[in-house]
Protein backbone atom coordinates (compact mmCIF):
# COMPACT_ATOMS: atom_id res chain seq x y z
CA UNK A 1 0.00 0.00 0.00
CA UNK A 2 1.23 3.49 -0.83
CA UNK A 3 0.72 6.63 1.19
CA UNK A 4 -2.35 8.56 0.14
CA UNK A 5 -1.59 12.17 1.00
CA UNK A 6 -5.22 13.24 0.59
CA UNK A 7 -6.22 10.60 3.12
CA UNK A 8 -3.44 11.71 5.47
CA UNK A 9 -4.74 15.26 5.21
CA UNK A 10 -8.33 14.10 5.86
CA UNK A 11 -7.28 12.16 8.97
CA UNK A 12 -5.26 15.06 10.36
CA UNK A 13 -8.01 17.62 9.74
CA UNK A 14 -10.71 15.31 11.14
CA UNK A 15 -8.58 14.78 14.25
CA UNK A 16 -8.11 18.53 14.65
CA UNK A 17 -11.91 18.89 14.81
CA UNK A 18 -12.47 16.17 17.43
CA UNK A 19 -14.11 17.28 20.66
CA UNK A 20 -11.91 16.75 23.71
CA UNK A 21 -11.94 13.12 24.85
CA UNK A 22 -13.26 11.65 21.59
CA UNK A 23 -11.27 9.45 19.22
CA UNK A 24 -11.26 9.04 15.44
CA UNK A 25 -11.61 5.39 14.46
CA UNK A 26 -12.49 5.68 10.80
CA UNK A 27 -13.63 7.89 7.95
CA UNK A 28 -16.59 7.49 5.61
CA UNK A 29 -15.75 5.60 2.43
CA UNK A 30 -12.33 4.47 3.72
CA UNK A 31 -11.88 0.79 4.50
CA UNK A 32 -10.59 -0.02 7.98
CA UNK A 33 -7.25 -1.51 6.87
CA UNK A 34 -6.38 1.53 4.75
CA UNK A 35 -7.42 3.91 7.53
CA UNK A 36 -5.47 1.95 10.15
CA UNK A 37 -2.32 1.73 8.03
CA UNK A 38 -2.35 5.48 7.43
CA UNK A 39 -2.91 6.13 11.15
CA UNK A 40 0.14 3.99 11.95
CA UNK A 41 2.19 6.00 9.46
CA UNK A 42 0.91 9.26 10.97
CA UNK A 43 1.92 7.99 14.40
CA UNK A 44 5.37 7.02 13.12
CA UNK A 45 5.72 10.54 11.67
CA UNK A 46 4.82 11.97 15.10
CA UNK A 47 1.72 13.73 13.82
CA UNK A 48 -0.80 11.85 15.96
CA UNK A 49 -1.11 9.89 19.18
CA UNK A 50 -2.90 6.69 18.24
CA UNK A 51 -3.59 3.11 19.25
CA UNK A 52 -3.43 0.40 16.61
CA UNK A 53 -4.08 -3.33 16.48
CA UNK A 54 -1.69 -5.26 14.28
CA UNK A 55 -2.19 -8.70 12.77
CA UNK A 56 0.54 -11.33 12.82
CA UNK A 57 2.16 -9.81 9.71
CA UNK A 58 2.46 -6.38 11.39
CA UNK A 59 -0.25 -4.86 9.22
CA UNK A 60 -2.70 -2.56 10.96
CA UNK A 61 -6.20 -3.97 11.20
CA UNK A 62 -7.74 -1.33 13.47
CA UNK A 63 -6.64 2.06 14.75
CA UNK A 64 -7.99 5.05 16.54
CA UNK A 65 -6.50 8.49 16.75
CA UNK A 66 -6.60 10.07 20.17
CA UNK A 67 -5.18 13.50 19.35
CA UNK A 68 -2.73 15.49 17.26
CA UNK A 69 0.80 16.11 18.47
CA UNK A 70 2.36 19.59 18.35
CA UNK A 71 3.80 18.69 14.95
CA UNK A 72 0.41 17.39 13.87
CA UNK A 73 -1.21 20.70 14.85
CA UNK A 74 1.36 22.55 12.75
CA UNK A 75 0.69 20.22 9.80
CA UNK A 76 -3.09 20.68 10.18
CA UNK A 77 -2.63 24.46 10.13
CA UNK A 78 -0.48 24.15 6.99
CA UNK A 79 -2.93 21.96 5.02
CA UNK A 80 -6.29 23.39 6.09
CA UNK A 81 -6.41 25.81 3.14
CA UNK A 82 -7.76 24.00 0.05
CA UNK A 83 -6.03 26.36 -2.39
CA UNK A 84 -2.63 25.83 -0.78
CA UNK A 85 -3.20 22.06 -0.58
CA UNK A 86 -4.11 21.86 -4.27
CA UNK A 87 -1.00 23.89 -5.11
CA UNK A 88 1.10 21.50 -3.00
CA UNK A 89 -0.37 18.54 -4.85
CA UNK A 90 0.45 20.16 -8.18
CA UNK A 91 3.97 21.32 -7.28
CA UNK A 92 5.24 18.73 -4.75
CA UNK A 93 3.04 15.63 -4.73
CA UNK A 94 2.77 15.20 -8.50
CA UNK A 95 1.95 11.65 -9.58
CA UNK A 96 5.12 9.85 -10.58
CA UNK A 97 7.35 12.37 -8.85
CA UNK A 98 9.42 11.45 -5.82
CA UNK A 99 9.09 13.54 -2.68
CA UNK A 100 9.60 13.14 1.02
CA UNK A 101 7.17 14.17 3.72
CA UNK A 102 9.75 16.56 5.16
CA UNK A 103 10.08 18.23 1.75
CA UNK A 104 6.30 18.69 1.63
CA UNK A 105 6.28 20.24 5.12
CA UNK A 106 9.12 22.62 4.23
CA UNK A 107 7.41 23.64 1.00
CA UNK A 108 4.15 24.34 2.85
CA UNK A 109 6.00 26.43 5.45
CA UNK A 110 7.73 28.44 2.72
CA UNK A 111 4.44 29.07 0.90
CA UNK A 112 2.76 30.21 4.10
CA UNK A 113 5.69 32.50 4.92
CA UNK A 114 5.45 34.11 1.47
CA UNK A 115 1.86 35.05 2.26
CA UNK A 116 2.99 37.20 5.19
CA UNK A 117 4.52 40.45 3.87
CA UNK A 118 6.21 41.10 7.23
CA UNK A 119 8.14 37.81 6.99
CA UNK A 120 9.79 38.55 3.63
Coordinates of N, CA and C in Angstrom, one line a residue:
X1 N 0.8 -1.2 0.0 CA 0.0 0.0 0.0 C 0.9 1.2 0.0
X2 N 0.5 2.2 -0.8 CA 1.2 3.5 -0.8 C 0.5 4.5 0.0
X3 N 1.3 5.5 0.5 CA 0.7 6.6 1.2 C -0.2 7.4 0.3
X4 N -1.4 7.7 0.8 CA -2.4 8.6 0.1 C -2.4 9.9 0.9
X5 N -1.7 10.9 0.3 CA -1.6 12.2 1.0 C -2.9 12.9 1.2
X6 N -3.9 12.7 0.3 CA -5.2 13.2 0.6 C -5.9 12.6 1.8
X7 N -5.7 11.3 2.0 CA -6.2 10.6 3.1 C -5.5 11.1 4.4
X8 N -4.2 11.2 4.3 CA -3.4 11.7 5.5 C -4.0 13.1 5.9
X9 N -4.2 13.9 4.9 CA -4.7 15.3 5.2 C -6.1 15.1 5.9
X10 N -7.0 14.3 5.3 CA -8.3 14.1 5.9 C -8.3 13.6 7.3
X11 N -7.4 12.7 7.6 CA -7.3 12.2 9.0 C -6.8 13.3 9.9
X12 N -5.8 14.0 9.5 CA -5.3 15.1 10.4 C -6.3 16.1 10.6
X13 N -7.0 16.6 9.6 CA -8.0 17.6 9.7 C -9.2 17.1 10.5
X14 N -9.6 15.9 10.3 CA -10.7 15.3 11.1 C -10.3 15.2 12.6
X15 N -9.1 14.9 12.9 CA -8.6 14.8 14.2 C -8.5 16.2 14.9
X16 N -8.2 17.2 14.1 CA -8.1 18.5 14.7 C -9.5 19.0 15.1
X17 N -10.5 18.5 14.5 CA -11.9 18.9 14.8 C -12.6 18.1 15.9
X18 N -11.9 17.0 16.4 CA -12.5 16.2 17.4 C -12.7 16.9 18.7
X19 N -13.9 16.7 19.3 CA -14.1 17.3 20.7 C -13.2 16.6 21.6
X20 N -12.8 17.3 22.7 CA -11.9 16.7 23.7 C -12.4 15.4 24.2
X21 N -11.6 14.4 24.3 CA -11.9 13.1 24.8 C -12.5 12.1 23.8
X22 N -12.8 12.6 22.6 CA -13.3 11.6 21.6 C -12.1 11.2 20.7
X23 N -12.3 10.0 20.1 CA -11.3 9.4 19.2 C -11.8 9.3 17.8
X24 N -10.9 9.3 16.8 CA -11.3 9.0 15.4 C -10.9 7.6 15.1
X25 N -11.9 6.8 14.8 CA -11.6 5.4 14.5 C -12.0 5.0 13.0
X26 N -12.2 6.0 12.2 CA -12.5 5.7 10.8 C -13.0 6.9 10.1
X27 N -13.1 6.8 8.8 CA -13.6 7.9 8.0 C -14.6 7.3 7.0
X28 N -15.7 8.0 6.6 CA -16.6 7.5 5.6 C -15.9 7.1 4.3
X29 N -16.3 6.0 3.7 CA -15.8 5.6 2.4 C -14.3 5.2 2.4
X30 N -13.7 4.9 3.6 CA -12.3 4.5 3.7 C -12.4 3.1 4.5
X31 N -11.8 2.1 3.8 CA -11.9 0.8 4.5 C -11.0 0.8 5.7
X32 N -11.3 0.0 6.7 CA -10.6 0.0 8.0 C -9.1 -0.3 7.9
X33 N -8.7 -1.2 7.0 CA -7.3 -1.5 6.9 C -6.5 -0.3 6.3
X34 N -7.0 0.3 5.3 CA -6.4 1.5 4.7 C -6.3 2.6 5.8
X35 N -7.4 2.9 6.5 CA -7.4 3.9 7.5 C -6.4 3.6 8.6
X36 N -6.4 2.4 9.1 CA -5.5 2.0 10.2 C -4.0 2.1 9.7
X37 N -3.7 1.6 8.5 CA -2.3 1.7 8.0 C -1.9 3.2 8.0
X38 N -2.7 4.1 7.5 CA -2.3 5.5 7.4 C -2.2 6.1 8.8
X39 N -3.0 5.6 9.8 CA -2.9 6.1 11.1 C -1.6 5.7 11.7
X40 N -1.2 4.5 11.5 CA 0.1 4.0 12.0 C 1.3 4.9 11.4
X41 N 1.2 5.1 10.1 CA 2.2 6.0 9.5 C 2.2 7.4 10.1
X42 N 1.0 7.9 10.3 CA 0.9 9.3 11.0 C 1.5 9.2 12.4
X43 N 1.3 8.1 13.1 CA 1.9 8.0 14.4 C 3.4 7.9 14.3
X44 N 3.9 7.1 13.3 CA 5.4 7.0 13.1 C 6.0 8.4 12.7
X45 N 5.2 9.2 12.1 CA 5.7 10.5 11.7 C 5.5 11.6 12.8
X46 N 5.0 11.1 13.9 CA 4.8 12.0 15.1 C 3.8 13.1 14.9
X47 N 2.8 12.8 14.0 CA 1.7 13.7 13.8 C 0.5 13.5 14.7
X48 N 0.3 12.2 15.1 CA -0.8 11.9 16.0 C -0.4 10.9 17.1
X49 N -1.2 10.9 18.1 CA -1.1 9.9 19.2 C -2.2 8.9 18.9
X50 N -1.9 7.7 18.7 CA -2.9 6.7 18.2 C -2.7 5.3 18.9
X51 N -3.7 4.5 18.8 CA -3.6 3.1 19.2 C -4.0 2.3 18.0
X52 N -3.2 1.2 17.8 CA -3.4 0.4 16.6 C -3.3 -1.1 17.0
X53 N -4.2 -1.9 16.3 CA -4.1 -3.3 16.5 C -3.4 -3.9 15.2
X54 N -2.4 -4.7 15.4 CA -1.7 -5.3 14.3 C -2.0 -6.8 14.2
X55 N -2.0 -7.3 12.9 CA -2.2 -8.7 12.8 C -0.8 -9.3 12.9
X56 N -0.7 -10.6 12.7 CA 0.5 -11.3 12.8 C 1.6 -10.9 11.8
X57 N 1.2 -10.3 10.7 CA 2.2 -9.8 9.7 C 2.5 -8.4 9.9
X58 N 2.2 -7.8 11.0 CA 2.5 -6.4 11.4 C 1.7 -5.4 10.5
X59 N 0.6 -5.8 9.9 CA -0.3 -4.9 9.2 C -1.3 -4.4 10.2
X60 N -1.7 -3.1 10.1 CA -2.7 -2.6 11.0 C -4.1 -3.0 10.5
X61 N -4.8 -3.5 11.5 CA -6.2 -4.0 11.2 C -7.2 -3.0 11.8
X62 N -6.9 -2.3 12.8 CA -7.7 -1.3 13.5 C -6.9 -0.3 14.1
X63 N -7.4 1.0 14.1 CA -6.6 2.1 14.8 C -7.6 3.1 15.2
X64 N -7.3 3.8 16.2 CA -8.0 5.0 16.5 C -7.0 6.1 16.9
X65 N -7.3 7.3 16.5 CA -6.5 8.5 16.7 C -7.0 9.2 18.0
X66 N -6.2 9.4 18.9 CA -6.6 10.1 20.2 C -6.5 11.6 20.1
X67 N -5.4 12.1 19.5 CA -5.2 13.5 19.3 C -4.0 13.8 18.4
X68 N -3.9 15.0 18.0 CA -2.7 15.5 17.3 C -1.6 15.8 18.2
X69 N -0.4 15.7 17.7 CA 0.8 16.1 18.5 C 1.0 17.6 18.1
X70 N 2.0 18.2 18.7 CA 2.4 19.6 18.4 C 2.7 19.7 16.9
X71 N 3.5 18.7 16.4 CA 3.8 18.7 14.9 C 2.6 18.5 14.1
X72 N 1.7 17.6 14.6 CA 0.4 17.4 13.9 C -0.5 18.6 13.8
X73 N -0.5 19.4 14.9 CA -1.2 20.7 14.9 C -0.6 21.6 13.8
X74 N 0.7 21.7 13.8 CA 1.4 22.5 12.7 C 1.0 22.1 11.3
X75 N 1.0 20.8 11.1 CA 0.7 20.2 9.8 C -0.8 20.5 9.5
X76 N -1.7 20.4 10.4 CA -3.1 20.7 10.2 C -3.3 22.1 9.8
X77 N -2.6 23.0 10.5 CA -2.6 24.5 10.1 C -2.1 24.7 8.7
X78 N -1.1 24.0 8.3 CA -0.5 24.1 7.0 C -1.3 23.6 5.9
X79 N -2.2 22.6 6.1 CA -2.9 22.0 5.0 C -4.4 22.3 5.0
X80 N -4.9 23.1 6.0 CA -6.3 23.4 6.1 C -6.8 24.2 4.9
X81 N -6.0 25.0 4.3 CA -6.4 25.8 3.1 C -6.4 25.0 1.9
X82 N -7.6 24.8 1.2 CA -7.8 24.0 0.1 C -6.9 24.5 -1.1
X83 N -6.8 25.8 -1.3 CA -6.0 26.4 -2.4 C -4.6 26.0 -2.2
X84 N -4.0 26.2 -1.0 CA -2.6 25.8 -0.8 C -2.4 24.3 -0.9
X85 N -3.3 23.5 -0.4 CA -3.2 22.1 -0.6 C -3.2 21.6 -2.0
X86 N -4.1 22.2 -2.8 CA -4.1 21.9 -4.3 C -2.8 22.3 -5.0
X87 N -2.3 23.4 -4.6 CA -1.0 23.9 -5.1 C 0.1 22.9 -4.7
X88 N 0.1 22.5 -3.5 CA 1.1 21.5 -3.0 C 1.0 20.2 -3.8
X89 N -0.2 19.8 -4.1 CA -0.4 18.5 -4.9 C 0.2 18.7 -6.3
X90 N 0.0 19.9 -6.8 CA 0.5 20.2 -8.2 C 2.0 20.3 -8.2
X91 N 2.5 21.0 -7.2 CA 4.0 21.3 -7.3 C 4.9 20.3 -6.6
X92 N 4.4 19.6 -5.5 CA 5.2 18.7 -4.8 C 4.8 17.3 -4.8
X93 N 3.5 17.0 -4.8 CA 3.0 15.6 -4.7 C 2.6 15.1 -6.1
X94 N 3.2 15.6 -7.2 CA 2.8 15.2 -8.5 C 2.8 13.7 -8.6
X95 N 1.9 13.1 -9.3 CA 2.0 11.7 -9.6 C 3.2 11.3 -10.4
X96 N 3.9 10.3 -9.9 CA 5.1 9.8 -10.6 C 6.4 10.6 -10.2
X97 N 6.2 11.6 -9.3 CA 7.4 12.4 -8.8 C 7.7 11.9 -7.4
X98 N 9.0 11.8 -7.2 CA 9.4 11.4 -5.8 C 9.5 12.7 -4.9
X99 N 9.0 12.5 -3.7 CA 9.1 13.5 -2.7 C 9.2 12.9 -1.3
X100 N 9.6 13.6 -0.3 CA 9.6 13.1 1.0 C 8.6 14.0 1.8
X101 N 8.1 13.4 2.9 CA 7.2 14.2 3.7 C 7.8 15.4 4.3
X102 N 9.1 15.4 4.7 CA 9.8 16.6 5.2 C 9.8 17.7 4.1
X103 N 10.1 17.3 2.8 CA 10.1 18.2 1.7 C 8.7 18.9 1.6
X104 N 7.7 18.1 1.7 CA 6.3 18.7 1.6 C 6.1 19.7 2.8
X105 N 6.5 19.3 4.0 CA 6.3 20.2 5.1 C 7.1 21.5 4.9
X106 N 8.3 21.4 4.5 CA 9.1 22.6 4.2 C 8.5 23.5 3.1
X107 N 8.0 22.9 2.1 CA 7.4 23.6 1.0 C 6.2 24.4 1.5
X108 N 5.3 23.7 2.3 CA 4.2 24.3 2.9 C 4.5 25.5 3.7
X109 N 5.5 25.3 4.6 CA 6.0 26.4 5.5 C 6.5 27.6 4.6
X110 N 7.2 27.4 3.6 CA 7.7 28.4 2.7 C 6.6 29.2 2.0
X111 N 5.6 28.4 1.6 CA 4.4 29.1 0.9 C 3.7 29.9 1.9
X112 N 3.5 29.4 3.1 CA 2.8 30.2 4.1 C 3.5 31.5 4.4
X113 N 4.8 31.3 4.6 CA 5.7 32.5 4.9 C 5.6 33.6 3.8
X114 N 5.5 33.1 2.6 CA 5.5 34.1 1.5 C 4.2 34.9 1.5
X115 N 3.1 34.3 2.2 CA 1.9 35.0 2.3 C 1.9 36.1 3.3
X116 N 2.9 36.2 4.1 CA 3.0 37.2 5.2 C 4.0 38.2 4.8
X117 N 3.6 39.4 4.4 CA 4.5 40.4 3.9 C 5.6 40.8 4.9
X118 N 5.3 40.7 6.2 CA 6.2 41.1 7.2 C 7.3 40.1 7.4
X119 N 7.1 38.9 6.8 CA 8.1 37.8 7.0 C 9.1 37.8 5.8
X120 N 8.9 38.6 4.8 CA 9.8 38.6 3.6 C 11.1 39.3 3.9

